[in-house]
Tab-separated table of C-alpha atoms in Angstrom:
chain	number	residue	atom	x	y	z
B	1	UNK	CA	101.095	98.387	55.948
B	2	UNK	CA	101.714	98.822	59.453
B	3	UNK	CA	104.336	98.313	62.384
B	4	UNK	CA	102.494	95.809	65.069
B	5	UNK	CA	103.452	95.972	68.522
B	6	UNK	CA	102.271	92.695	70.033
B	7	UNK	CA	100.170	93.426	73.167
B	8	UNK	CA	99.257	90.344	74.953
B	9	UNK	CA	98.186	92.304	78.250
B	10	UNK	CA	101.361	91.885	80.004
B	11	UNK	CA	102.353	95.780	81.289
B	12	UNK	CA	102.412	98.803	79.774
B	13	UNK	CA	103.401	99.402	75.986
B	14	UNK	CA	102.779	102.833	75.737
B	15	UNK	CA	106.542	103.661	76.119
B	16	UNK	CA	107.366	101.018	73.557
B	17	UNK	CA	104.776	102.722	71.139
B	18	UNK	CA	105.692	106.339	71.667
B	19	UNK	CA	109.238	105.288	71.023
B	20	UNK	CA	108.536	103.771	67.695
B	21	UNK	CA	106.330	106.439	66.746
B	22	UNK	CA	108.959	109.071	67.748
B	23	UNK	CA	111.447	107.579	64.985
B	24	UNK	CA	108.603	106.557	62.247
B	25	UNK	CA	106.664	109.815	62.466
B	26	UNK	CA	105.032	108.744	58.972
B	27	UNK	CA	104.244	104.779	59.463
B	28	UNK	CA	101.471	103.564	61.425
B	29	UNK	CA	102.090	101.784	64.852
B	30	UNK	CA	99.369	99.626	66.092
B	31	UNK	CA	99.662	98.121	69.517
B	32	UNK	CA	97.341	94.918	68.846
B	33	UNK	CA	96.541	91.938	70.455
B	34	UNK	CA	94.633	90.742	67.564
B	35	UNK	CA	96.585	87.753	65.454
B	36	UNK	CA	95.492	89.028	61.949
B	37	UNK	CA	97.362	92.445	62.681
B	38	UNK	CA	100.357	90.884	63.486
B	39	UNK	CA	100.511	88.626	60.369
B	40	UNK	CA	99.267	91.811	57.922
B	41	UNK	CA	101.898	93.796	59.732
B	42	UNK	CA	105.176	94.993	57.509
B	43	UNK	CA	107.359	94.828	60.673
B	44	UNK	CA	106.846	93.309	64.392
B	45	UNK	CA	107.940	94.687	67.645
B	46	UNK	CA	107.587	91.860	70.444
B	47	UNK	CA	108.118	93.777	74.147
B	48	UNK	CA	107.841	92.099	76.984
B	49	UNK	CA	107.519	92.766	81.085
B	50	UNK	CA	106.848	90.667	84.115
B	51	UNK	CA	107.042	87.000	84.632
B	52	UNK	CA	107.892	84.688	81.722
B	53	UNK	CA	105.041	81.922	82.676
B	54	UNK	CA	102.337	84.822	82.537
B	55	UNK	CA	103.584	86.281	79.691
B	56	UNK	CA	103.424	82.874	77.883
B	57	UNK	CA	100.004	81.971	79.400
B	58	UNK	CA	98.528	85.429	78.423
B	59	UNK	CA	100.134	85.162	74.746
B	60	UNK	CA	98.431	81.744	74.193
B	61	UNK	CA	95.098	83.246	75.694
B	62	UNK	CA	94.981	85.654	72.956
B	63	UNK	CA	95.951	83.010	70.328
B	64	UNK	CA	98.927	85.145	69.200
B	65	UNK	CA	101.715	82.202	69.464
B	66	UNK	CA	101.056	81.131	65.307
B	67	UNK	CA	101.274	84.905	64.446
B	68	UNK	CA	104.369	85.803	66.589
B	69	UNK	CA	106.315	82.608	65.246
B	70	UNK	CA	105.403	83.396	61.769
B	71	UNK	CA	106.156	87.038	62.051
B	72	UNK	CA	109.879	86.034	63.620
B	73	UNK	CA	110.747	84.049	60.689
B	74	UNK	CA	109.095	86.066	57.907
B	75	UNK	CA	109.492	89.649	58.560
B	76	UNK	CA	111.832	92.212	60.343
B	77	UNK	CA	110.935	91.245	64.020
B	78	UNK	CA	112.476	92.891	67.199
B	79	UNK	CA	111.867	91.106	70.476
B	80	UNK	CA	112.871	92.987	73.478
B	81	UNK	CA	113.651	91.948	77.136
B	82	UNK	CA	110.984	89.474	77.832
B	83	UNK	CA	110.400	89.200	74.451
B	84	UNK	CA	113.716	88.144	73.585
B	85	UNK	CA	113.446	85.397	76.500
B	86	UNK	CA	110.466	83.968	75.033
B	87	UNK	CA	112.060	82.898	71.656
B	88	UNK	CA	114.125	80.362	73.408
B	89	UNK	CA	113.224	76.738	74.525
B	90	UNK	CA	112.955	77.101	78.204
B	91	UNK	CA	113.221	79.496	81.049
B	92	UNK	CA	114.405	78.721	84.588
B	93	UNK	CA	111.731	81.219	85.881
B	94	UNK	CA	108.752	78.866	86.810
B	95	UNK	CA	110.541	76.264	84.407
B	96	UNK	CA	108.530	77.658	81.495
B	97	UNK	CA	108.643	76.424	78.009
B	98	UNK	CA	109.178	79.048	75.522
B	99	UNK	CA	108.402	79.658	71.727
B	100	UNK	CA	111.630	77.303	71.089
B	101	UNK	CA	112.376	79.488	67.939
B	102	UNK	CA	115.964	79.719	69.219
B	103	UNK	CA	118.031	76.763	70.971
B	104	UNK	CA	118.691	77.688	74.442
B	105	UNK	CA	117.886	78.408	77.828
B	106	UNK	CA	116.854	81.519	80.147
B	107	UNK	CA	119.144	81.631	83.097
B	108	UNK	CA	118.659	83.559	86.542
B	109	UNK	CA	121.580	85.486	87.659
B	110	UNK	CA	123.306	83.191	90.076
B	111	UNK	CA	122.937	84.962	93.515
B	112	UNK	CA	126.168	83.170	94.928
B	113	UNK	CA	128.404	84.862	91.859
B	114	UNK	CA	126.896	88.636	92.064
B	115	UNK	CA	130.167	90.388	93.382
B	116	UNK	CA	131.828	93.046	91.775
B	117	UNK	CA	135.338	93.750	91.231
B	118	UNK	CA	135.339	95.666	94.605
B	119	UNK	CA	133.697	93.061	96.574
B	120	UNK	CA	130.464	94.506	96.787
B	121	UNK	CA	127.396	92.996	96.073
B	122	UNK	CA	125.448	93.137	92.962
B	123	UNK	CA	121.689	93.760	93.060
B	124	UNK	CA	119.334	91.674	91.098
B	125	UNK	CA	117.398	92.607	89.042
B	126	UNK	CA	119.972	93.953	87.084
B	127	UNK	CA	119.013	97.737	86.849
B	128	UNK	CA	120.085	100.194	84.956
B	129	UNK	CA	122.585	101.560	82.082
B	130	UNK	CA	124.990	98.676	81.035
B	131	UNK	CA	127.601	98.528	78.058
B	132	UNK	CA	126.645	96.479	75.131
B	133	UNK	CA	129.877	95.223	73.230
B	134	UNK	CA	128.789	94.473	69.616
B	135	UNK	CA	130.162	90.955	69.089
B	136	UNK	CA	129.562	91.436	65.223
B	137	UNK	CA	128.434	93.988	62.600
B	138	UNK	CA	124.823	94.464	61.935
B	139	UNK	CA	122.630	97.029	60.300
B	140	UNK	CA	120.827	97.618	63.782
B	141	UNK	CA	124.017	98.372	65.357
B	142	UNK	CA	124.382	101.213	62.706
B	143	UNK	CA	125.741	104.342	63.992
B	144	UNK	CA	126.107	102.975	67.438
B	145	UNK	CA	129.216	103.232	69.041
B	146	UNK	CA	130.819	99.806	70.483
B	147	UNK	CA	130.509	99.639	74.331
B	148	UNK	CA	127.385	102.147	74.269
B	149	UNK	CA	125.352	102.049	77.664
B	150	UNK	CA	121.526	100.646	77.350
B	151	UNK	CA	119.127	100.504	80.114
B	152	UNK	CA	118.734	97.298	81.210
B	153	UNK	CA	116.155	95.882	84.075
B	154	UNK	CA	115.864	92.134	84.520
B	155	UNK	CA	116.881	88.717	86.605
B	156	UNK	CA	117.066	86.654	83.585
B	157	UNK	CA	119.072	86.450	80.717
B	158	UNK	CA	119.115	84.029	77.615
B	159	UNK	CA	122.029	81.454	77.111
B	160	UNK	CA	121.889	80.370	73.350
B	161	UNK	CA	123.181	77.149	72.195
B	162	UNK	CA	124.548	78.430	68.895
B	163	UNK	CA	127.238	81.496	69.494
B	164	UNK	CA	126.479	82.317	65.984
B	165	UNK	CA	123.281	83.940	67.322
B	166	UNK	CA	125.109	86.081	69.470
B	167	UNK	CA	125.126	89.984	68.413
B	168	UNK	CA	125.755	91.565	71.950
B	169	UNK	CA	127.342	90.830	75.363
B	170	UNK	CA	127.304	92.739	78.396
B	171	UNK	CA	128.883	92.172	81.731
B	172	UNK	CA	127.146	91.491	85.181
B	173	UNK	CA	129.573	90.387	86.280
B	174	UNK	CA	129.986	87.577	83.943
B	175	UNK	CA	129.392	88.123	80.274
B	176	UNK	CA	125.877	87.413	79.463
B	177	UNK	CA	124.214	87.742	75.623
B	178	UNK	CA	122.216	91.010	75.731
B	179	UNK	CA	121.463	90.776	71.801
B	180	UNK	CA	120.798	88.137	69.414
B	181	UNK	CA	120.403	88.353	65.766
B	182	UNK	CA	118.541	85.321	63.506
B	183	UNK	CA	117.615	85.480	59.828
B	184	UNK	CA	114.996	87.981	60.075
B	185	UNK	CA	114.821	88.740	63.827
B	186	UNK	CA	116.940	90.834	66.329
B	187	UNK	CA	116.116	90.554	69.997
B	188	UNK	CA	117.878	92.641	72.857
B	189	UNK	CA	117.559	92.176	76.393
B	190	UNK	CA	117.606	95.968	77.177
B	191	UNK	CA	114.960	98.636	76.599
B	192	UNK	CA	115.863	100.511	73.522
B	193	UNK	CA	112.732	102.819	74.170
B	194	UNK	CA	114.025	103.840	77.401
B	195	UNK	CA	117.952	104.249	76.515
B	196	UNK	CA	118.097	107.760	75.512
B	197	UNK	CA	119.637	108.477	71.605
B	198	UNK	CA	121.131	105.206	71.338
B	199	UNK	CA	117.883	103.390	71.941
B	200	UNK	CA	115.956	105.645	69.882
B	201	UNK	CA	118.672	105.029	66.908
B	202	UNK	CA	118.383	101.406	67.550
B	203	UNK	CA	114.730	101.495	66.874
B	204	UNK	CA	115.247	103.799	64.030
B	205	UNK	CA	117.402	101.204	62.456
B	206	UNK	CA	114.982	98.658	62.987
B	207	UNK	CA	112.546	100.794	61.104
B	208	UNK	CA	114.747	100.974	58.161
B	209	UNK	CA	116.090	97.356	58.282
B	210	UNK	CA	115.074	95.218	55.202
B	211	UNK	CA	115.341	92.243	57.508
B	212	UNK	CA	118.525	90.687	56.160
B	213	UNK	CA	121.261	89.433	58.528
B	214	UNK	CA	124.578	90.368	56.608
B	215	UNK	CA	126.410	87.707	59.238
B	216	UNK	CA	124.043	84.782	58.789
B	217	UNK	CA	125.480	81.458	57.695
B	218	UNK	CA	124.493	80.107	54.247
B	219	UNK	CA	121.447	78.362	55.432
B	220	UNK	CA	120.259	81.187	57.646
B	221	UNK	CA	116.908	79.181	58.364
B	222	UNK	CA	118.836	76.848	60.373
B	223	UNK	CA	119.009	79.040	63.187
B	224	UNK	CA	114.961	79.163	63.336
B	225	UNK	CA	114.012	75.723	63.418
B	226	UNK	CA	114.939	75.463	66.960
B	227	UNK	CA	115.326	71.703	68.535
B	228	UNK	CA	112.668	69.396	70.466
F	1	UNK	CA	133.434	98.695	83.236
F	2	UNK	CA	130.202	97.547	84.370
F	3	UNK	CA	126.742	98.653	85.601
F	4	UNK	CA	126.701	102.513	85.828
F	5	UNK	CA	125.580	104.219	88.956
F	6	UNK	CA	122.529	106.202	88.451
F	7	UNK	CA	121.742	109.721	88.994
F	8	UNK	CA	118.168	110.524	89.344
F	9	UNK	CA	116.547	114.132	89.419
F	10	UNK	CA	113.581	114.041	91.687
F	11	UNK	CA	110.786	116.509	90.638
F	12	UNK	CA	108.261	117.313	93.536
F	13	UNK	CA	105.254	118.368	91.789
F	14	UNK	CA	102.492	120.076	93.491
F	15	UNK	CA	99.098	120.630	91.539
F	16	UNK	CA	101.285	120.587	88.075
F	17	UNK	CA	104.473	122.581	89.289
F	18	UNK	CA	107.496	121.277	90.584
F	19	UNK	CA	108.360	122.726	94.006
F	20	UNK	CA	111.076	121.782	96.770
F	21	UNK	CA	110.339	121.888	100.499
F	22	UNK	CA	112.511	121.931	103.935
F	23	UNK	CA	111.695	118.916	105.875
F	24	UNK	CA	108.376	118.311	104.031
F	25	UNK	CA	107.172	121.888	104.744
F	26	UNK	CA	107.748	125.278	103.484
F	27	UNK	CA	107.289	124.713	99.715
F	28	UNK	CA	108.914	126.748	96.900
F	29	UNK	CA	108.141	126.922	93.457
F	30	UNK	CA	111.368	125.554	91.134
F	31	UNK	CA	109.386	125.584	87.617
F	32	UNK	CA	107.387	123.848	85.115
F	33	UNK	CA	107.760	119.875	85.256
F	34	UNK	CA	108.325	119.281	81.435
F	35	UNK	CA	110.711	122.020	80.794
F	36	UNK	CA	113.008	120.760	83.765
F	37	UNK	CA	112.535	117.053	82.704
F	38	UNK	CA	113.829	118.045	79.089
F	39	UNK	CA	116.792	119.862	80.667
F	40	UNK	CA	117.859	116.965	82.667
F	41	UNK	CA	117.096	114.449	79.721
F	42	UNK	CA	119.692	116.786	77.999
F	43	UNK	CA	122.211	116.846	80.986
F	44	UNK	CA	122.294	112.965	81.200
F	45	UNK	CA	119.856	112.143	83.921
F	46	UNK	CA	119.811	108.527	84.157
F	47	UNK	CA	116.071	108.327	84.974
F	48	UNK	CA	113.352	110.548	86.425
F	49	UNK	CA	111.424	110.560	89.484
F	50	UNK	CA	108.035	112.681	89.812
F	51	UNK	CA	106.370	112.681	93.455
F	52	UNK	CA	103.224	113.915	93.342
F	53	UNK	CA	102.611	115.913	96.557
F	54	UNK	CA	99.579	117.476	96.062
F	55	UNK	CA	97.594	117.683	99.325
F	56	UNK	CA	94.057	118.241	98.218
F	57	UNK	CA	92.218	115.273	96.922
F	58	UNK	CA	90.516	117.413	94.230
F	59	UNK	CA	94.057	117.847	92.697
F	60	UNK	CA	94.775	114.168	92.691
F	61	UNK	CA	94.835	113.769	89.028
F	62	UNK	CA	96.865	116.690	88.050
F	63	UNK	CA	100.260	114.580	87.882
F	64	UNK	CA	98.649	112.354	84.829
F	65	UNK	CA	98.912	115.328	82.098
F	66	UNK	CA	102.293	115.986	83.666
F	67	UNK	CA	103.581	112.415	83.070
F	68	UNK	CA	101.815	111.897	79.931
F	69	UNK	CA	103.584	115.296	78.257
F	70	UNK	CA	106.727	114.278	79.665
F	71	UNK	CA	106.883	110.887	78.355
F	72	UNK	CA	106.119	112.313	74.924
F	73	UNK	CA	109.589	113.925	74.734
F	74	UNK	CA	112.187	112.183	77.265
F	75	UNK	CA	113.217	108.500	76.371
F	76	UNK	CA	114.489	107.467	79.740
F	77	UNK	CA	112.636	105.736	82.561
F	78	UNK	CA	110.352	107.903	84.392
F	79	UNK	CA	108.976	106.745	87.977
F	80	UNK	CA	105.735	108.483	89.723
F	81	UNK	CA	104.949	108.104	93.156
F	82	UNK	CA	102.521	110.048	95.705
F	83	UNK	CA	98.999	109.114	96.571
F	84	UNK	CA	99.351	105.850	94.879
F	85	UNK	CA	96.724	103.620	96.653
F	86	UNK	CA	95.078	101.070	94.551
F	87	UNK	CA	95.620	98.840	91.358
F	88	UNK	CA	93.632	101.260	89.293
F	89	UNK	CA	96.053	104.271	90.605
F	90	UNK	CA	99.055	102.528	89.403
F	91	UNK	CA	97.382	101.426	86.139
F	92	UNK	CA	96.431	104.866	85.474
F	93	UNK	CA	99.960	106.208	85.809
F	94	UNK	CA	101.500	103.290	84.059
F	95	UNK	CA	99.109	104.371	81.187
F	96	UNK	CA	100.256	107.625	81.244
F	97	UNK	CA	103.699	106.845	80.517
F	98	UNK	CA	105.508	106.034	83.809
F	99	UNK	CA	107.554	103.260	83.755
F	100	UNK	CA	107.779	102.393	87.310
F	101	UNK	CA	105.341	103.598	90.164
F	102	UNK	CA	106.100	104.234	93.765
F	103	UNK	CA	104.208	103.098	96.724
F	104	UNK	CA	104.608	104.446	100.202
F	105	UNK	CA	101.851	104.900	102.568
F	106	UNK	CA	99.347	102.532	100.956
F	107	UNK	CA	102.374	99.619	101.070
F	108	UNK	CA	102.379	100.012	105.090
F	109	UNK	CA	98.173	100.402	105.309
F	110	UNK	CA	97.880	97.295	102.928
F	111	UNK	CA	101.162	95.448	102.192
F	112	UNK	CA	99.109	92.889	99.877
F	113	UNK	CA	99.118	95.977	97.259
F	114	UNK	CA	102.826	95.593	96.827
F	115	UNK	CA	102.441	91.744	96.070
F	116	UNK	CA	99.254	92.176	94.082
F	117	UNK	CA	100.982	94.892	91.856
F	118	UNK	CA	104.094	93.138	91.429
F	119	UNK	CA	102.118	90.269	90.421
F	120	UNK	CA	100.025	92.276	87.964
F	121	UNK	CA	102.607	94.304	86.303
F	122	UNK	CA	106.063	92.978	87.269
F	123	UNK	CA	108.533	93.897	90.010
F	124	UNK	CA	110.289	95.962	87.565
F	125	UNK	CA	107.845	98.776	87.670
F	126	UNK	CA	107.198	98.639	91.432
F	127	UNK	CA	109.175	100.815	93.764
F	128	UNK	CA	108.441	100.963	97.437
F	129	UNK	CA	109.339	104.312	98.985
F	130	UNK	CA	110.436	104.540	102.284
F	131	UNK	CA	110.724	107.210	104.838
F	132	UNK	CA	112.798	106.183	107.485
F	133	UNK	CA	113.850	108.503	110.784
F	134	UNK	CA	116.606	107.472	113.054
F	135	UNK	CA	115.391	106.185	116.488
F	136	UNK	CA	117.245	108.451	119.148
F	137	UNK	CA	119.681	106.614	121.371
F	138	UNK	CA	119.361	103.510	119.360
F	139	UNK	CA	122.663	101.159	119.173
F	140	UNK	CA	123.188	99.335	116.828
F	141	UNK	CA	121.446	102.380	114.733
F	142	UNK	CA	117.884	101.703	114.081
F	143	UNK	CA	115.169	103.790	111.987
F	144	UNK	CA	111.557	103.777	111.872
F	145	UNK	CA	109.291	104.175	109.035
F	146	UNK	CA	107.097	107.087	108.934
F	147	UNK	CA	104.117	107.574	106.315
F	148	UNK	CA	101.841	110.485	105.204
F	149	UNK	CA	104.621	112.384	103.868
F	150	UNK	CA	106.750	111.893	107.157
F	151	UNK	CA	103.820	113.177	109.614
F	152	UNK	CA	102.763	109.664	110.907
F	153	UNK	CA	105.196	107.354	113.000
F	154	UNK	CA	104.300	103.327	111.896
F	155	UNK	CA	106.372	101.593	114.683
F	156	UNK	CA	108.021	99.378	112.128
F	157	UNK	CA	111.454	98.987	111.752
F	158	UNK	CA	112.881	100.433	108.479
F	159	UNK	CA	115.346	97.826	107.603
F	160	UNK	CA	113.055	94.804	108.516
F	161	UNK	CA	110.000	96.758	106.324
F	162	UNK	CA	112.196	97.118	103.433
F	163	UNK	CA	113.288	93.224	103.850
F	164	UNK	CA	109.456	92.522	103.837
F	165	UNK	CA	108.679	94.667	101.070
F	166	UNK	CA	111.627	92.804	98.798
F	167	UNK	CA	109.704	89.374	99.526
F	168	UNK	CA	106.410	90.954	98.561
F	169	UNK	CA	108.169	91.729	95.220
F	170	UNK	CA	109.307	95.592	95.096
F	171	UNK	CA	111.696	95.563	92.075
F	172	UNK	CA	113.692	98.479	94.064
F	173	UNK	CA	113.792	100.683	97.231
F	174	UNK	CA	113.432	104.619	97.274
F	175	UNK	CA	115.030	105.335	100.789
F	176	UNK	CA	114.356	108.773	101.999
F	177	UNK	CA	116.212	109.846	105.165
F	178	UNK	CA	113.618	112.203	107.143
F	179	UNK	CA	116.060	113.366	109.294
F	180	UNK	CA	118.330	114.809	106.300
F	181	UNK	CA	115.619	115.720	103.694
F	182	UNK	CA	116.025	119.275	102.744
F	183	UNK	CA	118.833	119.977	105.165
F	184	UNK	CA	121.778	119.559	102.482
F	185	UNK	CA	123.704	117.782	105.092
F	186	UNK	CA	124.285	114.809	102.965
F	187	UNK	CA	122.513	111.355	102.747
F	188	UNK	CA	122.330	109.258	106.160
F	189	UNK	CA	124.966	106.869	104.745
F	190	UNK	CA	124.432	104.602	107.731
F	191	UNK	CA	120.955	104.193	106.869
F	192	UNK	CA	121.756	103.894	103.067
F	193	UNK	CA	124.249	101.079	103.853
F	194	UNK	CA	122.033	99.170	106.223
F	195	UNK	CA	119.538	98.474	103.321
F	196	UNK	CA	122.130	97.920	100.694
F	197	UNK	CA	123.694	95.321	102.730
F	198	UNK	CA	120.400	93.814	103.885
F	199	UNK	CA	118.742	93.554	100.681
F	200	UNK	CA	119.230	92.014	97.089
F	201	UNK	CA	117.412	94.716	95.241
F	202	UNK	CA	118.889	98.208	94.225
F	203	UNK	CA	118.476	100.820	96.466
F	204	UNK	CA	118.154	104.448	95.639
F	205	UNK	CA	119.401	106.978	98.532
F	206	UNK	CA	117.490	110.157	98.922
F	207	UNK	CA	117.429	112.729	101.290
F	208	UNK	CA	119.682	115.660	101.956
F	209	UNK	CA	122.551	116.288	99.032
F	210	UNK	CA	123.799	119.361	99.279
F	211	UNK	CA	126.697	119.319	97.301
F	212	UNK	CA	128.635	116.665	94.643
F	213	UNK	CA	130.425	114.990	97.659
F	214	UNK	CA	127.327	113.967	99.100
F	215	UNK	CA	126.347	111.882	95.973
F	216	UNK	CA	130.065	110.019	96.392
F	217	UNK	CA	129.624	109.389	99.806
F	218	UNK	CA	126.239	107.869	98.985
F	219	UNK	CA	127.689	105.566	96.831
F	220	UNK	CA	131.262	104.638	98.471
F	221	UNK	CA	129.690	104.837	101.923
F	222	UNK	CA	126.491	104.542	101.911
F	223	UNK	CA	126.839	101.518	98.726
F	224	UNK	CA	123.613	102.976	96.946
F	225	UNK	CA	122.835	101.598	93.737
F	226	UNK	CA	121.264	105.214	92.882
F	227	UNK	CA	121.224	108.593	94.166
F	228	UNK	CA	118.394	110.910	93.943
F	229	UNK	CA	118.499	114.561	94.571
F	230	UNK	CA	116.148	117.516	93.755
F	231	UNK	CA	117.252	121.278	95.260
F	232	UNK	CA	121.022	120.799	93.738
F	233	UNK	CA	119.565	120.293	90.413
F	234	UNK	CA	116.638	122.430	90.360
F	235	UNK	CA	118.176	125.597	91.194
F	236	UNK	CA	121.157	125.506	88.954
F	237	UNK	CA	123.936	125.011	91.479
F	238	UNK	CA	125.087	121.660	89.374
F	239	UNK	CA	124.273	120.235	86.305
F	240	UNK	CA	123.685	116.245	86.160
F	241	UNK	CA	126.865	116.384	83.668
F	242	UNK	CA	128.707	118.027	86.459
F	243	UNK	CA	127.613	115.821	88.979
F	244	UNK	CA	128.655	112.536	86.989
F	245	UNK	CA	132.226	114.484	86.247
F	246	UNK	CA	132.840	114.518	89.960
F	247	UNK	CA	131.665	111.058	90.465
F	248	UNK	CA	133.798	109.770	87.801
F	249	UNK	CA	136.814	111.784	88.847
F	250	UNK	CA	136.451	109.886	92.164
F	251	UNK	CA	136.371	106.551	90.846
F	252	UNK	CA	132.528	106.033	90.590
F	253	UNK	CA	130.823	104.353	86.923
F	254	UNK	CA	128.769	106.796	85.452
F	255	UNK	CA	126.900	106.996	81.968
F	256	UNK	CA	128.240	109.674	79.842
F	257	UNK	CA	125.555	112.328	78.798
F	258	UNK	CA	126.216	111.530	75.230
F	259	UNK	CA	125.881	107.990	75.411
């Protein structure tokens, strides 16, 4: 059994793979674009960089969509950055349909509202270390204090329809969802692989996770059925 | 509480060693890149930047093993620049473990490179480095873009060039004052502010830091999103942690070294 890091040709996955190897030295980490290897993995990391239209196109060009959807429903699954955004129904970035696993949209930081408390302009992309408020307990937060800073770099954020999905929030300047938890999946807007000790701790928690979501509703699949 | 101002130690690397010059000349050895990178990581550096200043073309690839070795041990964002000329150069550095690549001279020679690189790898990993020098007697103040490590004038207005690079897909700007670099007289805060006000993408102030108040001035007066410094950290004058404590005491939000 191996840990699959899904590679659909968008950007550099070396950082993600190195960080997972660092926290799981006894496990085999496979960076792969092969749907069979995604399907046979014990757990799956789904990273993403660049623009969502390109990511979706490249994912489909490699025939990875069914394997990624199945993995997100059936085994411990960690989405990172665009890998979080792609789980939703649609993104404002190029008006792109996502995988539709989670109900909700991906929105751009609204230019007219990017003003800080001191009146200064807030830049987009949101780049750097910001605080994550854990909105509920989850095995992936184990040992990570409230309001720990993680490294972000993004211009779009997810807006889930179902508030029960939200596992973490960050303010820039308005609060946005920076982590979601479904029945088998956990997905974050920040980059744990670049977030120093806290990021490595989250990855280590993911490696140890049995895939159960303690706070999930009695019918945890409900969150994963998506909507038309 | 919100986004923290980033402190970015910069390592100028010549043939695999960290060096620091004054006004781009007169290099002094400052140590082993991996050792220095680990020290900064332990101190709470928010990112690290490597600038490959190796002059000889046969020494060109000496930065790659440095990046590989650092990326094995340091889990914060790594930016690498210096001599980046092509998509192949960018790919090689990203594959070595860089998270961002900074493009300077090649962006001026071939602006389409920035657009192509941002399209292929994403804006998040494309930094455009701009070396700017004050135009004597300009009023309002203006700056000119220089290339080739500060030796060659381009005739370009620096702020206009920054806007053009933003439009081409740059994810952030690494802005170095040629007048201040290596002088320890502080950032050119007018230059930094002019960029930060004109652009929507983050601006990293660079060039001239001599003490911790210079970092504060770069953020408060220059409105920099991040501050980059080399010599004050390399020679042990200050740790990154001390810099952050000083900035916090002046009301600037920074990331604590342990979180």
